[in-house]
PDB file of C-alpha atoms in Angstrom:
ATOM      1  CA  UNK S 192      28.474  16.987 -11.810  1.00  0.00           C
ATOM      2  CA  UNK S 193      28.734  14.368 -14.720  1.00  0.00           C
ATOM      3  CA  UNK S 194      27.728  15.354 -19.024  1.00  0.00           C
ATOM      4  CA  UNK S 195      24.477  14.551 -19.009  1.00  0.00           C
ATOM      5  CA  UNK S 196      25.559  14.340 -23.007  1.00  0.00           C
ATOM      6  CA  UNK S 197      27.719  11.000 -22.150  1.00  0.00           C
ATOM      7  CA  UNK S 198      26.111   7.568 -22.661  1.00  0.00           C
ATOM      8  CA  UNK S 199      25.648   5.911 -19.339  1.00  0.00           C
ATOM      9  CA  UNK S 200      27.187   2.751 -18.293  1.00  0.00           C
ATOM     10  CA  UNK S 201      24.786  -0.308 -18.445  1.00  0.00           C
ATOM     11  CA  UNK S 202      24.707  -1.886 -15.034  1.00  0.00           C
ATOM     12  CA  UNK S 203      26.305  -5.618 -15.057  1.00  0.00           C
ATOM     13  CA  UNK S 204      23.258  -7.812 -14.989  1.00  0.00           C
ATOM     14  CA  UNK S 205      21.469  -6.931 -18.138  1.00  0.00           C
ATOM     15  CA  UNK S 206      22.104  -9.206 -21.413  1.00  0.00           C
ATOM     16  CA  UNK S 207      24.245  -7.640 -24.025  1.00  0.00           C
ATOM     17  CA  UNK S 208      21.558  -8.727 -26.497  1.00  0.00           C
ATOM     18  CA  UNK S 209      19.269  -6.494 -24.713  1.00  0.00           C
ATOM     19  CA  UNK S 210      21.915  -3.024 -24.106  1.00  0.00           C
ATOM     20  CA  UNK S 211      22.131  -3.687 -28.124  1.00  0.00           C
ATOM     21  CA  UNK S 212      18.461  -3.228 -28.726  1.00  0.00           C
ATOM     22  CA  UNK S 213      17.681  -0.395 -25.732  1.00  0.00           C
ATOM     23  CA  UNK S 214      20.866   1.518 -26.981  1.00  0.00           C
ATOM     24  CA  UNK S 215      19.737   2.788 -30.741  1.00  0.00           C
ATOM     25  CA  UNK S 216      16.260   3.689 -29.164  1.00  0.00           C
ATOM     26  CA  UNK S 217      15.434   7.713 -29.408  1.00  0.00           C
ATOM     27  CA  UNK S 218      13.850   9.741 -26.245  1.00  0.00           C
ATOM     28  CA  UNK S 219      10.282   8.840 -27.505  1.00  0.00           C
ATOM     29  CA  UNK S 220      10.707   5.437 -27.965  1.00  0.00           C
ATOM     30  CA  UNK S 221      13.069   5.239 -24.428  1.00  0.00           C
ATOM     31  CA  UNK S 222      10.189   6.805 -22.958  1.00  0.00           C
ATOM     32  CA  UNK S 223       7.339   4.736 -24.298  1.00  0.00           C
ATOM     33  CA  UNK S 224       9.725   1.859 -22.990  1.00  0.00           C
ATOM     34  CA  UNK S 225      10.192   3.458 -19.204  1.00  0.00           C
ATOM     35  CA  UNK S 226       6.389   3.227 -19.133  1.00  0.00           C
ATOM     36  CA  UNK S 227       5.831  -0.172 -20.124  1.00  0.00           C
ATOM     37  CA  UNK S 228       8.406  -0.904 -17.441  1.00  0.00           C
ATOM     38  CA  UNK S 229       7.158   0.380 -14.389  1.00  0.00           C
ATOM     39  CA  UNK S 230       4.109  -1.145 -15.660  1.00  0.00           C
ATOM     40  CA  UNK S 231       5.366  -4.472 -16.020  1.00  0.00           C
ATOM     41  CA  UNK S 232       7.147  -4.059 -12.336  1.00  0.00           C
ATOM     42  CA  UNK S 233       4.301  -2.767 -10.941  1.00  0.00           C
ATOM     43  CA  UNK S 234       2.042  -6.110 -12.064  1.00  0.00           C
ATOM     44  CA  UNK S 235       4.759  -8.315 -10.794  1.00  0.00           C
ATOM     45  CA  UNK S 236       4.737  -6.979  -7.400  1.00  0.00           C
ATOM     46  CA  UNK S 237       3.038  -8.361  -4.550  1.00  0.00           C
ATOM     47  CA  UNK S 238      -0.523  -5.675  -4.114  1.00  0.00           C
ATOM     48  CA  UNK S 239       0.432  -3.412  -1.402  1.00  0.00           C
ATOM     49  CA  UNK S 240      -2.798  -4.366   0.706  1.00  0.00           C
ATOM     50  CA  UNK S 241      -1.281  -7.615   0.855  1.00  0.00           C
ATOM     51  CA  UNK S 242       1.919  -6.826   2.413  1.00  0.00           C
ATOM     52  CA  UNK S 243      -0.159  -4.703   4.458  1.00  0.00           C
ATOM     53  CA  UNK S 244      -2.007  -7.694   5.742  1.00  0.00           C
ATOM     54  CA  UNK S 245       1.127  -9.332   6.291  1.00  0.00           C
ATOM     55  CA  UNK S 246       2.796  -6.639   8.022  1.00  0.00           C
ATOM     56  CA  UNK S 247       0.099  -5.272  10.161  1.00  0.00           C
ATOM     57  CA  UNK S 248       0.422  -5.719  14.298  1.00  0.00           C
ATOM     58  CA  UNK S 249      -2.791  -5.146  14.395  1.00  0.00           C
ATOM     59  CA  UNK S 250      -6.415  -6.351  13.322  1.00  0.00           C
ATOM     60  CA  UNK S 251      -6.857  -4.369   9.386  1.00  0.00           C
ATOM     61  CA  UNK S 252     -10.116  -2.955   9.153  1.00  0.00           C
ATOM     62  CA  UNK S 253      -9.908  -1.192   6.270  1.00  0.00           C
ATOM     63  CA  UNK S 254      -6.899  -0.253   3.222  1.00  0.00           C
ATOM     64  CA  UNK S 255      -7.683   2.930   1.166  1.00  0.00           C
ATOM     65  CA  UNK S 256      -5.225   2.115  -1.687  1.00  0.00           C
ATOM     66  CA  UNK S 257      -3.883   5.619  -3.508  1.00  0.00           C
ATOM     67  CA  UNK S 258      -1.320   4.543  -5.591  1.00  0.00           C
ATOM     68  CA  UNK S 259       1.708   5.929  -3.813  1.00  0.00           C
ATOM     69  CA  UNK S 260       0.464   5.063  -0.356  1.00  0.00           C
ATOM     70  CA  UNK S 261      -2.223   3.723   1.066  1.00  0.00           C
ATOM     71  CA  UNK S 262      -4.146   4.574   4.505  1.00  0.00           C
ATOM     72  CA  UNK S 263      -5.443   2.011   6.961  1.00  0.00           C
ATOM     73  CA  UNK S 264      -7.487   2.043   9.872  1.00  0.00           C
ATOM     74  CA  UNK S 265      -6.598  -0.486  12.399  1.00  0.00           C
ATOM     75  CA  UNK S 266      -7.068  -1.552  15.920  1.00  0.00           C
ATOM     76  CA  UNK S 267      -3.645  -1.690  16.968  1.00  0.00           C
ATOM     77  CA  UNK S 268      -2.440  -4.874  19.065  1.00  0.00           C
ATOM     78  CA  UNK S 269      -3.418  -5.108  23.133  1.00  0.00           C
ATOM     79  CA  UNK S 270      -0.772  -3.883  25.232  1.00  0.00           C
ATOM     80  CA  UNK S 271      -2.179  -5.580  28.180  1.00  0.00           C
ATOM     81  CA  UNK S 272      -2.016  -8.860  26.046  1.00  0.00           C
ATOM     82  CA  UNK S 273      -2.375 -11.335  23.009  1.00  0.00           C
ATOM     83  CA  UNK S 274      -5.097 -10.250  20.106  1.00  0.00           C
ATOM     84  CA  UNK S 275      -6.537  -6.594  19.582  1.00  0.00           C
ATOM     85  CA  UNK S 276      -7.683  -3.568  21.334  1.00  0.00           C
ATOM     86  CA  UNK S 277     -10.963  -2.947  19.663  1.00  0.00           C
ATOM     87  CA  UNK S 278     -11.502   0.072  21.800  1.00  0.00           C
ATOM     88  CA  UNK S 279      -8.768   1.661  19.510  1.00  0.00           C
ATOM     89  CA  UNK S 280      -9.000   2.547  15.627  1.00  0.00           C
ATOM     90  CA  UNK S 281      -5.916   4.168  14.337  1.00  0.00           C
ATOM     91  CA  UNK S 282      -5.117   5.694  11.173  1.00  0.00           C
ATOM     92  CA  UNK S 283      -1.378   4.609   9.554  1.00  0.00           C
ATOM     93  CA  UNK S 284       0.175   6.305   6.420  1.00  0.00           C
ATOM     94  CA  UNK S 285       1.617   3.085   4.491  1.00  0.00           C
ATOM     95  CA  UNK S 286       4.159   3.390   1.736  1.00  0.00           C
ATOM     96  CA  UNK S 287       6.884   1.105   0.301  1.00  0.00           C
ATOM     97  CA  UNK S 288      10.145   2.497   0.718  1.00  0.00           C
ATOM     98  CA  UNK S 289      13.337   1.475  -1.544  1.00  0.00           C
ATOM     99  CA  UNK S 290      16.142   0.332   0.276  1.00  0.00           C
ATOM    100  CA  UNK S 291      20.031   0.834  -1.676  1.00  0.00           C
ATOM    101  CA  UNK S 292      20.372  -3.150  -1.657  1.00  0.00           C
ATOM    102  CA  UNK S 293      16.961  -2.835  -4.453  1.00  0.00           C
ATOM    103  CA  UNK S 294      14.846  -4.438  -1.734  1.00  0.00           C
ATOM    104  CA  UNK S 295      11.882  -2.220  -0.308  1.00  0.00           C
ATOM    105  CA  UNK S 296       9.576  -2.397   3.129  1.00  0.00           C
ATOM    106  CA  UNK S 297       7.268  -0.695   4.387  1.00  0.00           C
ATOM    107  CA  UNK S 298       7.217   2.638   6.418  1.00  0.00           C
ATOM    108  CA  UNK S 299       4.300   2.982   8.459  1.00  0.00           C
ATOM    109  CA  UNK S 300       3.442   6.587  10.042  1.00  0.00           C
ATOM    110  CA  UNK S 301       1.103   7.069  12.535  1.00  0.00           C
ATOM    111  CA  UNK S 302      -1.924   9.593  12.043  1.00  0.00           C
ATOM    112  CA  UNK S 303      -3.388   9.134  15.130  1.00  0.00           C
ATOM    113  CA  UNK S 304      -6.622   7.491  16.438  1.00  0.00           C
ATOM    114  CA  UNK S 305     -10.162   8.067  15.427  1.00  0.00           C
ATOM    115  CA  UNK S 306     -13.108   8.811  17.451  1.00  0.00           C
ATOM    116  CA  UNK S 307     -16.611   7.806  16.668  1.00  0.00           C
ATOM    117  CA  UNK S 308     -15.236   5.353  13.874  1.00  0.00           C
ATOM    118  CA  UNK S 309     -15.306   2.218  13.466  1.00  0.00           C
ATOM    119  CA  UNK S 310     -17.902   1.547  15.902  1.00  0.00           C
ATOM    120  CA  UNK S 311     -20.214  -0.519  13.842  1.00  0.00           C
ATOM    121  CA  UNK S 312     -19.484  -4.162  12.840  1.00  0.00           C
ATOM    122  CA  UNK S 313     -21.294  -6.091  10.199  1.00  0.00           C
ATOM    123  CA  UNK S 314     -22.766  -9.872  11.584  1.00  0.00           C
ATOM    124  CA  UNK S 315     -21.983 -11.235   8.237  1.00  0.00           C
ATOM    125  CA  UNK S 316     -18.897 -10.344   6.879  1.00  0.00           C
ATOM    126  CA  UNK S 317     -17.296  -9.075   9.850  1.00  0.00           C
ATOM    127  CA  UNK S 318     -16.099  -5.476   8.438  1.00  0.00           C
ATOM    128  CA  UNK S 319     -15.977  -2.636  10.904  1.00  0.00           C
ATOM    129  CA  UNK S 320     -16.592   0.806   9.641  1.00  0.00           C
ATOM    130  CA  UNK S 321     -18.600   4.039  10.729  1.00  0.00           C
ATOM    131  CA  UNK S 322     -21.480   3.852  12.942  1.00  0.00           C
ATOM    132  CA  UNK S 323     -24.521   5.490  11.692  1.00  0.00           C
ATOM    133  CA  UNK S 324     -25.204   3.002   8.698  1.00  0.00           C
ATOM    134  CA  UNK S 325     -27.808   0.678   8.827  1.00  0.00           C
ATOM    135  CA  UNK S 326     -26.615  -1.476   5.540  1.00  0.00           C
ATOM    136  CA  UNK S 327     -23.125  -3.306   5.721  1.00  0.00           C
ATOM    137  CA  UNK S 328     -21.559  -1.134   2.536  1.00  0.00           C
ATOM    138  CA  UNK S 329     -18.928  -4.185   2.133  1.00  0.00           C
ATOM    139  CA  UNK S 330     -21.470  -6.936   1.724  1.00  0.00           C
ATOM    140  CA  UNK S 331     -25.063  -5.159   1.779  1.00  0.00           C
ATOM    141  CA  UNK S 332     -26.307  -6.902   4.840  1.00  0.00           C
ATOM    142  CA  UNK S 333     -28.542  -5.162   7.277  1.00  0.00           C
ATOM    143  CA  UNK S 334     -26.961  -7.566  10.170  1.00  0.00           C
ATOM    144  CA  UNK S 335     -25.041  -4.488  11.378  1.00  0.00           C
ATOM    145  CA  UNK S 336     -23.879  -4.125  14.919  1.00  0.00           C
ATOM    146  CA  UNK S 337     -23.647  -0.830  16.055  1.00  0.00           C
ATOM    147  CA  UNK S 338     -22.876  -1.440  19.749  1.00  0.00           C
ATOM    148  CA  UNK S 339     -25.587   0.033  21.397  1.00  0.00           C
ATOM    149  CA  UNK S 340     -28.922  -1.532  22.597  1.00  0.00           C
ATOM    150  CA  UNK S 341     -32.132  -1.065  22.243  1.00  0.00           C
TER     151      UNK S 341
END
């Protein structure tokens, strides 16, 4: 186990200039300096919906975004074919993972499918969500398609 007491070694690709000023910093200041960092990392990252959209097999319906992780419901692609099975909406637990190169993708785990969701689509916008609502919450339009006839 190494002294936590001894001053780490600076990895090769950071400026001397820069070691010089981080270096005399106390905890406080180090940690006020952490948090601007991962703040400034996180706003030059790519939004993880977006790399969902990218990465998805499937037609997206819908990304819950949580931070850590998002979930998304999805019809996943048609075995039988190209495009979508729309009979299927599955639920995915989507995170980025780090890789040891510094790189990152992400890891997709399957919930499972849901029943009686998804089944209405709105006319107008086109987003699917749960049937039993008569106003498109995405876009407010009544043009909802809920599958059934009347």
């Amino acid at each position: 186990m190494s002294n936590t007491n001894e001053d780490p070694t600076p990895p090769d690709d950071l400026p001397q200039a820069l070691i010089q000023r981080i270096d005399p910093l106390e905890l406080p200041e180090l940690k006020s300096l952490l948090s601007y960092i991962e703040k400034r990392i996180e706003s030059l990252r790519t939004p993880i919906e977006a790399e969902i959209e990218a990465d998805a097999a499937g037609e997206v319906l819908n990304i819950e975004n949580h931070g850590a992780y998002a979930l998304v419901r999805q019809h996943p692609p048609d075995p039988d074919g190209p495009g979508v099975n729309t009979d299927i909406t599955s639920l995915y637990h989507v995170r980025r993972e780090p890789h040891y190169d510094g790189t990152e993708s992400l890891y997709w785990a399957y919930l499972g499918d849901l029943h009686n969701a998804a089944e209405a689509r709105c006319e107008s916008c086109g987003q699917t969500f749960d049937r039993g609502v008569d106003i498109c919450p995405n876009c407010g339009s009544d043009d909802v398609d809920t599958g059934t006839e009347e």
